[in-house]
Short mmCIF file of C-alpha atoms and ligand atoms in Angstrom, two decimals:
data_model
loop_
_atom_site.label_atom_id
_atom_site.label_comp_id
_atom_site.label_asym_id
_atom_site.label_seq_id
_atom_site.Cartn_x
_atom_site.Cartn_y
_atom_site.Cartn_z
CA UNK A 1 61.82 169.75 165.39
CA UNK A 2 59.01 171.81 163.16
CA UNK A 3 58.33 175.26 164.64
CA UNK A 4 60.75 174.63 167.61
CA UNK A 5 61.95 178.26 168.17
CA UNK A 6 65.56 178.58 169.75
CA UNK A 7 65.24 180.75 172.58
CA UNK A 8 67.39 183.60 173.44
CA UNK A 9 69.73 181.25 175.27
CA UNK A 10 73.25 180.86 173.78
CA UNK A 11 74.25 176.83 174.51
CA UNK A 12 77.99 178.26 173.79
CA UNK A 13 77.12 181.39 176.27
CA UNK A 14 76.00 178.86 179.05
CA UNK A 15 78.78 176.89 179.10
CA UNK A 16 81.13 179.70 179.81
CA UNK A 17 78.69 181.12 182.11
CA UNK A 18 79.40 181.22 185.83
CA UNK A 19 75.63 180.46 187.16
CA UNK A 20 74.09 177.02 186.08
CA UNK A 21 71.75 176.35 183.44
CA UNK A 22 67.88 175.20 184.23
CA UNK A 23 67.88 172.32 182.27
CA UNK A 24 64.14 172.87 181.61
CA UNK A 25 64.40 175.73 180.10
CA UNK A 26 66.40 174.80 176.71
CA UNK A 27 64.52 173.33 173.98
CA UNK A 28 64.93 170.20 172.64
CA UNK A 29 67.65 171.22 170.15
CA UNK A 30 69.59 173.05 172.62
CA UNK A 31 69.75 170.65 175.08
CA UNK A 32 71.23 167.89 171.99
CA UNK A 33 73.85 170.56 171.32
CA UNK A 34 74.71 171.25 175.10
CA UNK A 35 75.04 167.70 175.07
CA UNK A 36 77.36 167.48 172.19
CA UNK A 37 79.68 169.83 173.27
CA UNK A 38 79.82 167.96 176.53
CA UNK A 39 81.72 165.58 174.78
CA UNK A 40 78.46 163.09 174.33
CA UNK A 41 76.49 161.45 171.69
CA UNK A 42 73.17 163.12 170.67
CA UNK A 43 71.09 160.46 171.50
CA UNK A 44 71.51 161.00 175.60
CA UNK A 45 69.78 164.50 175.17
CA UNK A 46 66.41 161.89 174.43
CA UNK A 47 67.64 160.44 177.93
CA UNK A 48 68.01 163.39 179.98
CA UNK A 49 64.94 164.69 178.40
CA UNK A 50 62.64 161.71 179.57
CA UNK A 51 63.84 161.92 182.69
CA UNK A 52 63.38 165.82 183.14
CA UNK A 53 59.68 165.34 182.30
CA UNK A 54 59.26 162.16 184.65
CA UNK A 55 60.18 164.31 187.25
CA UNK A 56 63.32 163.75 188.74
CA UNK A 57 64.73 165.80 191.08
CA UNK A 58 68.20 165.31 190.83
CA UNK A 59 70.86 164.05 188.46
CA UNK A 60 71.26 161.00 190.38
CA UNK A 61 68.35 159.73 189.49
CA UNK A 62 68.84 159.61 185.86
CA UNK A 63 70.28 155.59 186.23
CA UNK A 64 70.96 155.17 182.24
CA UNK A 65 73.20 158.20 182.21
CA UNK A 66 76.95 157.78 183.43
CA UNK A 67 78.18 159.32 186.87
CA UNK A 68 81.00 161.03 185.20
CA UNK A 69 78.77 162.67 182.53
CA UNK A 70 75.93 163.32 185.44
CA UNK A 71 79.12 164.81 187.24
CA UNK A 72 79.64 167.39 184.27
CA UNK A 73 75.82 167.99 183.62
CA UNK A 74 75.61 169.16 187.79
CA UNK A 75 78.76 171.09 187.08
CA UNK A 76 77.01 173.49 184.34
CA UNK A 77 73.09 172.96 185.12
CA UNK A 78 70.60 171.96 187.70
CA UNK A 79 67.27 170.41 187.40
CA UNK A 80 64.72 172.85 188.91
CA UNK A 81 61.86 171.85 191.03
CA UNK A 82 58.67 173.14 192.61
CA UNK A 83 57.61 172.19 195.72
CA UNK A 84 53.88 172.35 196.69
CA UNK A 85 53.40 174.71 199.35
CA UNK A 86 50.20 174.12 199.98
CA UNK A 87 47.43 171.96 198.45
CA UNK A 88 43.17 172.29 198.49
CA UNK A 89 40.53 169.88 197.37
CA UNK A 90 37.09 171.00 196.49
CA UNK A 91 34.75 169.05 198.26
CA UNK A 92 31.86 169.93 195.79
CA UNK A 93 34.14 168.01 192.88
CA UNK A 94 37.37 166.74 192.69
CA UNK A 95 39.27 170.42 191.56
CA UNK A 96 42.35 170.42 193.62
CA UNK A 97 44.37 173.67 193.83
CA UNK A 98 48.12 174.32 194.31
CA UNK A 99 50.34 176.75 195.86
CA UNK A 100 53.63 175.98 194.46
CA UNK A 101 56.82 177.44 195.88
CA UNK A 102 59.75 178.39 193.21
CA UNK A 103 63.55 177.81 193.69
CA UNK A 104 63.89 182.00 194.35
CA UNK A 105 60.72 181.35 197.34
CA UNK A 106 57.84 183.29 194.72
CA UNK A 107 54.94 181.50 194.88
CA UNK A 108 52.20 181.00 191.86
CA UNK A 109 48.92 178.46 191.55
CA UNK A 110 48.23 175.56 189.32
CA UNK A 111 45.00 174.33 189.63
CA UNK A 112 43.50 170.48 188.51
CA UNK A 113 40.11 170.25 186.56
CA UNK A 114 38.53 166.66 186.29
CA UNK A 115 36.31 166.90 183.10
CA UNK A 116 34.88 163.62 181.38
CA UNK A 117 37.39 164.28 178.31
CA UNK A 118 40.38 164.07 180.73
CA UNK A 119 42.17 166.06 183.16
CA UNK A 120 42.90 169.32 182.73
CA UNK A 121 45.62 171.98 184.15
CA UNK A 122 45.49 175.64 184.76
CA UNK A 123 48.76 177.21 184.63
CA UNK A 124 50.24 180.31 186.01
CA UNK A 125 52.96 181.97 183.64
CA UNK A 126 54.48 184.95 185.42
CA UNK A 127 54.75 185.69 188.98
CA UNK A 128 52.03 188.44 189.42
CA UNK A 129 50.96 190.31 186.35
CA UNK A 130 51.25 193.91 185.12
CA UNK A 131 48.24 194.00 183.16
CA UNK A 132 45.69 195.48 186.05
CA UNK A 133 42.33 194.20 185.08
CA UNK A 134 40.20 195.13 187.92
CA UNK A 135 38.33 192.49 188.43
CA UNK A 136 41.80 190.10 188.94
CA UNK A 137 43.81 189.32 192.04
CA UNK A 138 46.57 188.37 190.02
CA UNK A 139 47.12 191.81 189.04
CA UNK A 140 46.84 193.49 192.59
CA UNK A 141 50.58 193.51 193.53
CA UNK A 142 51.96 194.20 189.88
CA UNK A 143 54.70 191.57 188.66
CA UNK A 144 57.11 190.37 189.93
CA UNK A 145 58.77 188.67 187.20
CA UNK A 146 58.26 186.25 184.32
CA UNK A 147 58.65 182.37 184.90
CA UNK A 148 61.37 180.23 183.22
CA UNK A 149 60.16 178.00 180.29
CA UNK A 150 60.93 175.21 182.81
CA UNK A 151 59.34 176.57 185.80
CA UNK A 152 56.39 177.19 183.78
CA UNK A 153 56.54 173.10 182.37
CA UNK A 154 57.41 172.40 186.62
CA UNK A 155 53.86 172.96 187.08
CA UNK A 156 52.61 170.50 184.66
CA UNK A 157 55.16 168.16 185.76
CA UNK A 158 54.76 168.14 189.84
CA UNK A 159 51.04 168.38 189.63
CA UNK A 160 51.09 165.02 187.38
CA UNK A 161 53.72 163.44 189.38
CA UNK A 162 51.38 164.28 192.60
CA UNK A 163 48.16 163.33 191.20
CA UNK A 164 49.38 159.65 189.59
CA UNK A 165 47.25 160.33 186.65
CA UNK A 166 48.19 161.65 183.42
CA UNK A 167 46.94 165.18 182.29
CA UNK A 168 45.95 165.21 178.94
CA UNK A 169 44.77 169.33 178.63
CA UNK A 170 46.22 172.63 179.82
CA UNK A 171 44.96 175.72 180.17
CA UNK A 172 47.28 178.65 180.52
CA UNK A 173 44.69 180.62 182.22
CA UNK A 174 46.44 181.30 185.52
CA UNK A 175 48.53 183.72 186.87
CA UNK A 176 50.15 186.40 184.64
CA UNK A 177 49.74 187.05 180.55
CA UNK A 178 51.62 184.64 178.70
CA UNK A 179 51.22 187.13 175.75
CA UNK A 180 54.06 189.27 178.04
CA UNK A 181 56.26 186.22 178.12
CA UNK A 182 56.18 185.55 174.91
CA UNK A 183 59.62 183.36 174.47
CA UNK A 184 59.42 181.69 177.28
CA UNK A 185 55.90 180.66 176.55
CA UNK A 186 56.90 179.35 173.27
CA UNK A 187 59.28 177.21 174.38
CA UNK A 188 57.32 175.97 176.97
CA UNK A 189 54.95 174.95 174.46
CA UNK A 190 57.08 173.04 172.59
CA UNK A 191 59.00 171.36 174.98
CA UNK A 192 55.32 170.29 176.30
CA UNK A 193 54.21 168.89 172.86
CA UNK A 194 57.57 167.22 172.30
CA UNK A 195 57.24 163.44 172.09
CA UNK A 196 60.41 162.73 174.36
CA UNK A 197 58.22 164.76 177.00
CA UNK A 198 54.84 164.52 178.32
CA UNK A 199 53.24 164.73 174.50
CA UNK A 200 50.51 166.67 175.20
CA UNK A 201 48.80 167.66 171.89
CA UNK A 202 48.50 171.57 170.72
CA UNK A 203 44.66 170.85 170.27
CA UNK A 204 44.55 169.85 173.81
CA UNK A 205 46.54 173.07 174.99
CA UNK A 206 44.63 177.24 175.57
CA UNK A 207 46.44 180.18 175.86
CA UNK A 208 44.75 183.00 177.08
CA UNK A 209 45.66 186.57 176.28
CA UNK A 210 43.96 190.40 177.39
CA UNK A 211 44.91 191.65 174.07
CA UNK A 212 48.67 192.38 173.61
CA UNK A 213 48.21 192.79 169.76
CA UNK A 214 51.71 192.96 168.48
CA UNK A 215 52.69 189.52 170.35
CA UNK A 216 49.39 187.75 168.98
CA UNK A 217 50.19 188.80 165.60
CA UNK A 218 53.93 186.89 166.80
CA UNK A 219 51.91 183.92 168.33
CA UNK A 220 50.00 183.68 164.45
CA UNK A 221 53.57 183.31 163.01
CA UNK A 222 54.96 180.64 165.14
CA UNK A 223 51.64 178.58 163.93
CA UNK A 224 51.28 175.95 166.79
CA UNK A 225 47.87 175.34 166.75
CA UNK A 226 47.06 175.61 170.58
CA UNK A 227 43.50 177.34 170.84
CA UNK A 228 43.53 181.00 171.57
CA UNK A 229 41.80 182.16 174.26
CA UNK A 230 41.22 186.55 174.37
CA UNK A 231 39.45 188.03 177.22
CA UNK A 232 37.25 190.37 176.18
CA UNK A 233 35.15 191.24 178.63
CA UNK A 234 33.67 194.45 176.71
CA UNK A 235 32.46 195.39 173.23
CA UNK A 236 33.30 198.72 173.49
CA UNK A 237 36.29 200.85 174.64
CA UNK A 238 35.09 203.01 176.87
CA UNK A 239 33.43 200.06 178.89
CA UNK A 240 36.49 197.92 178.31
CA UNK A 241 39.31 200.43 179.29
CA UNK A 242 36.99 200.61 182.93
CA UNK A 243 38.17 197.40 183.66
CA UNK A 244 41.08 196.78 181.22
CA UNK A 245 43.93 198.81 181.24
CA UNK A 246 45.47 197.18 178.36
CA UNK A 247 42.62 198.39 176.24
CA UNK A 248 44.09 202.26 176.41
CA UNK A 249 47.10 200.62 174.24
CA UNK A 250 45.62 198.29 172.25
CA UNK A 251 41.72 199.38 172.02
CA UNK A 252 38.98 196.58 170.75
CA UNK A 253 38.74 197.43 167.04
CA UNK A 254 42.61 196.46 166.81
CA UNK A 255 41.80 193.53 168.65
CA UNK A 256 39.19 192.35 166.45
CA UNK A 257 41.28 193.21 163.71
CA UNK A 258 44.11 190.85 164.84
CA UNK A 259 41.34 188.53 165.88
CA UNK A 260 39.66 188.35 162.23
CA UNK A 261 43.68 187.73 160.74
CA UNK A 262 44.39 185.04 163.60
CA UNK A 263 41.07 183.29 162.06
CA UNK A 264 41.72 183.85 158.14
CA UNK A 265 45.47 182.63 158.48
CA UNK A 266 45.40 179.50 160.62
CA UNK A 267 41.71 178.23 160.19
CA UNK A 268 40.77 178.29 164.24
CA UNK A 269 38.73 179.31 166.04
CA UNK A 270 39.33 181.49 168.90
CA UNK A 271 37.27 181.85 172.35
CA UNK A 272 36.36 184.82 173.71
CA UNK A 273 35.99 185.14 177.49
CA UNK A 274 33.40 187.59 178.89
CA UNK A 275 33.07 188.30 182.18
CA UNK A 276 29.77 189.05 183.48
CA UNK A 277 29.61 191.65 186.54
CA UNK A 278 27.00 192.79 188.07
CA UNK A 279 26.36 196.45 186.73
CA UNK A 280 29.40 196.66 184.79
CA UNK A 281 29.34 193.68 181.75
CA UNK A 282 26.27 192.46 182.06
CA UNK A 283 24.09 194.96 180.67
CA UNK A 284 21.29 193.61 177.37
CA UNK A 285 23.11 196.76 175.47
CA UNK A 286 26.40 194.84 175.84
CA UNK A 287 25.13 191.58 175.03
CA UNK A 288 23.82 192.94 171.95
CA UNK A 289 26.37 195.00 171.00
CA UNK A 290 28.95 192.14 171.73
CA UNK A 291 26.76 190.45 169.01
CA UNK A 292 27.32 192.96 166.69
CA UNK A 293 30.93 193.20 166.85
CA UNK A 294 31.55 189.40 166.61
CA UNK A 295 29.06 188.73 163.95
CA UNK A 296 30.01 185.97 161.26
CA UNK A 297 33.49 185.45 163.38
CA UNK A 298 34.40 181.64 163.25
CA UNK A 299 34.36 182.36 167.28
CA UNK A 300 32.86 180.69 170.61
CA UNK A 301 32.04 183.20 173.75
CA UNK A 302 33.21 181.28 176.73
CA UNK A 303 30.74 183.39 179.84
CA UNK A 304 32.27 183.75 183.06
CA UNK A 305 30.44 185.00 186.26
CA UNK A 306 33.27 187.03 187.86
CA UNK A 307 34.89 185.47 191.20
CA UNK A 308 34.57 187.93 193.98
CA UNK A 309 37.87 188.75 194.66
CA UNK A 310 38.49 190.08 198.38
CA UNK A 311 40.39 193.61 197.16
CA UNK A 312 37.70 194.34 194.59
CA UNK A 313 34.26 194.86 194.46
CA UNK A 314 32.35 192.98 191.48
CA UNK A 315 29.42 191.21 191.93
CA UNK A 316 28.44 188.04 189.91
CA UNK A 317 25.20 188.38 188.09
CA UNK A 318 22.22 186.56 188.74
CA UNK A 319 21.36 183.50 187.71
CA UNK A 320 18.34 184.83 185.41
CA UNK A 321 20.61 187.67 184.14
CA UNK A 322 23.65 185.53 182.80
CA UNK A 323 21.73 183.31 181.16
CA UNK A 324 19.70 186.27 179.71
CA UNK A 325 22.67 187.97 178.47
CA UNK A 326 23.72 184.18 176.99
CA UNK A 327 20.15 184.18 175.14
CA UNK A 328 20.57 187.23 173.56
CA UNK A 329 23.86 186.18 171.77
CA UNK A 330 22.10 182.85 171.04
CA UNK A 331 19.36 184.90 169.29
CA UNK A 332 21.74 187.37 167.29
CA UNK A 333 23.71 183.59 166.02
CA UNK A 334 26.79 183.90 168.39
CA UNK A 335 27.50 180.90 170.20
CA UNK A 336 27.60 181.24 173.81
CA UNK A 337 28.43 179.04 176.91
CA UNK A 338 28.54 179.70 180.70
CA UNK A 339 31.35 178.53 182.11
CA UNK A 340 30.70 175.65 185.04
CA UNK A 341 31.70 176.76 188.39
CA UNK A 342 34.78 174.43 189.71
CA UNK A 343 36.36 175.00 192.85
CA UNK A 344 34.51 177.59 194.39
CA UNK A 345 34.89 176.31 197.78
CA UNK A 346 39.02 176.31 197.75
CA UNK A 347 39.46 179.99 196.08
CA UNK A 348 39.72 178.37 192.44
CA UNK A 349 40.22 181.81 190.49
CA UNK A 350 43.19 183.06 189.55
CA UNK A 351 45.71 184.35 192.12
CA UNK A 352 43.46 184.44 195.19
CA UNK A 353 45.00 181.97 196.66
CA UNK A 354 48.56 183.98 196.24
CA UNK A 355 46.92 186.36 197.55
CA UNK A 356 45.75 185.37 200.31
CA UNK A 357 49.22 184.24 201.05
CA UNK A 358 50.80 187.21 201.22
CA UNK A 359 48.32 188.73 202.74
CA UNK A 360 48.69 186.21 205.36
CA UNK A 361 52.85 186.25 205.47
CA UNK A 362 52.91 190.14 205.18
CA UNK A 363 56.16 189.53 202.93
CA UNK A 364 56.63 192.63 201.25
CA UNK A 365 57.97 190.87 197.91
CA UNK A 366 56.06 192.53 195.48
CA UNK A 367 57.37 195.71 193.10
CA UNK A 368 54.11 197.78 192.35
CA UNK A 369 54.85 198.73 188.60
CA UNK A 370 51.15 197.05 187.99
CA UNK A 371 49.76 198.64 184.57
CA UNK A 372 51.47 198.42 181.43
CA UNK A 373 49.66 202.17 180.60
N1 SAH B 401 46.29 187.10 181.34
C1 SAH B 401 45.48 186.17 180.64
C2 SAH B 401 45.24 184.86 181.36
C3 SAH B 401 44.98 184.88 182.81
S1 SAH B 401 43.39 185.00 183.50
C4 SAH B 401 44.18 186.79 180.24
O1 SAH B 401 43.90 187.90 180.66
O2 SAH B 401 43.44 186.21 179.45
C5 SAH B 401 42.30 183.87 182.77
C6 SAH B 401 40.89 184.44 182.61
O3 SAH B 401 40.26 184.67 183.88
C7 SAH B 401 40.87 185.76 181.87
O4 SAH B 401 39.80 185.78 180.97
C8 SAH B 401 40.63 186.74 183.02
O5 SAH B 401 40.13 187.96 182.55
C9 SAH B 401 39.68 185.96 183.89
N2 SAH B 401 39.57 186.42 185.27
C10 SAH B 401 40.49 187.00 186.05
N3 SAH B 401 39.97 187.31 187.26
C11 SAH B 401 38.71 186.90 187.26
C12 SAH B 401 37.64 186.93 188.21
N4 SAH B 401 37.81 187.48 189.41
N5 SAH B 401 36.47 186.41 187.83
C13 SAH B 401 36.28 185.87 186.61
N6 SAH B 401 37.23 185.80 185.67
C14 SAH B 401 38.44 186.32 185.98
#
């Protein structure tokens, strides 16, 4: 397949290995030559592939495919599943939130938009984060680890199969920076797209990244044309590195820089999120400022008034302010939207609900190595 990107994953190496093989997480190819050198013809890795993204849970279930060749796939992989922990539906619209429980017992949140265009997943990619923004729960524990290329597709696959309905959009705008899983990631991405799978278009798929440079420069090279999604949050560094730690390695004019190369080489344009807090972001010297540093940038700024997150304390702007600081883009010729509120009854922002959780459980399974500074 174009762009399909191998993996680090040896099919030789996991044969010979003594712990199975998450079928999820091989690409396409990989699975058609584990296949092959299970003694089978190519064309049941198009089998075994359906059925992965249908949902099955267990080999057995895969009726077209042999018992003695589902008896040699169980010997050398599994097919992983997650199981929702817990489930919440916003009664104000139809935004349902998961808690979804991974094979190892981590937790991490998916959460279900209904939008006239279709519907629309948010997707975690890392258990925790190491990133520390201040303003973000996900961040408050440090990480725990990266998720699988399969346990990151699990999320778009049990959500769908629980819903009934077919989502056509995902965000990756939950839980950890998929520009710090950068592999894994990719072949999520492609394994999503693939036409075998669930076919879901790169036009209809955001990934959003705090600004690891080097690895958006990477993400420019694969060329996949998802939408690219950077949260900004400040036009300057010394407001920025407040409430982004990632901005002491990789500081906004670098950014930019990247930003302005991302646009020239691929022809899209890229959202910038900004979150407004009270105080903090939402000053008329940022907005115009912000306007400044964007200017003639084939770019869209996506507004968010921050969440209130229990362990921090931002306030959200008034109503009057954000849509001041949204007018003064407007006027300097930077388009500008406020992002609709969905979810705010059922802790919709990203990895409250984890959070909470633990909080709640008292488990003890997070490592604190939080910043990346
Ligand atoms: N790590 C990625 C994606 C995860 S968060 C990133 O940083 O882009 C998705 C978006 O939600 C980011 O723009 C993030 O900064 C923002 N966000 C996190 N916590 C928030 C909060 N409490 N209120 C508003 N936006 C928040």
């Amino acid at each position: 397949m174009q762009n399909e990107k191998k993996g680090n994953v040896k099919v030789s190496d996991l044969l010979t290995s003594q712990s199975k093989v998450n079928l999820k997480d091989l690409s396409y190819s990989q699975l058609e030559e584990l296949v092959l050198s299970l003694g089978e013809k190519k064309f049941r890795a198009k089998q075994i592939f359906e059925w992965l993204h249908k949902g099955v849970e267990s080999f057995d279930e895969m009726t077209n495919i042999s018992l003695s060749f589902r008896q040699k796939l169980n010997q050398k992989t599994y097919i992983s599943v997650a199981e929702i922990e817990e489930k919440y539906e916003s009664k104000i619209d139809e935004t349902k939130k998961y808690l979804l429980r991974l094979q190892d017992g981590n937790m991490v949140e998916s959460v279900v938009m209904y939008y006239k265009h279709g519907i629309t997943i948010c997707i975690s990619c890392q258990v925790g984060c190491r990133m520390g923004c201040k303003f973000c729960a996900s961040t408050i524990g440090g990480l725990v680890r990266n998720l699988t290329a399969g346990e990151i597709l699990d999320q778009v696959i049990f959500v769908q199969k629980d819903i009934g309905e077919r989502i056509s959009n995902i965000v990756m705008m939950g839980i950890g920076e998929p520009m710090d899983n950068f592999d894994n990631v990719i072949t999520f991405l492609n394994n999503v797209n693939h036409p075998f799978g669930l076919n879901i278009g790169y036009r209809h798929i955001s990934v959003s990244t705090c600004g690891v440079v080097p690895n958006i420069s990477r993400l420019m090279d694969v060329d996949i044309p998802i939408t690219l999604s950077v949260s900004l949050h400040s036009p300057n560094n010394e407001a920025r590195s407040k409430i982004m730690p990632v901005n002491n390695k990789y500081p906004v004019d670098e950014l930019i820089d990247i930003c302005r190369e991302y646009i020239k080489k691929t022809g899209r344009r890229i959202s910038f999120e900004y979150a407004l807090i009270e105080g903090v972001s939402d000053l008329d010297s940022l907005a115009k400022e912000l306007s400044v540093l964007l200017k003639g940038m084939l770019c869209h700024v996506n507004l968010i008034p921050v969440n209130s997150v229990k362990e921090r304390d931002f306030k959200k702007p008034s109503k009057e302010r954000i849509e001041r600081f949204r007018r003064i883009l407007e006027k300097n010729g930077i388009n500008a939207t406020v992002r609709r509120e969905l979810g705010s009854d059922i802790n919709a922002s990203c990895g409250q609900l984890r959070r909470n959780k633990i909080n709640e459980n008292k488990r003890g399974d997070l490592n604190d190595n939080s910043s990346i500074i």
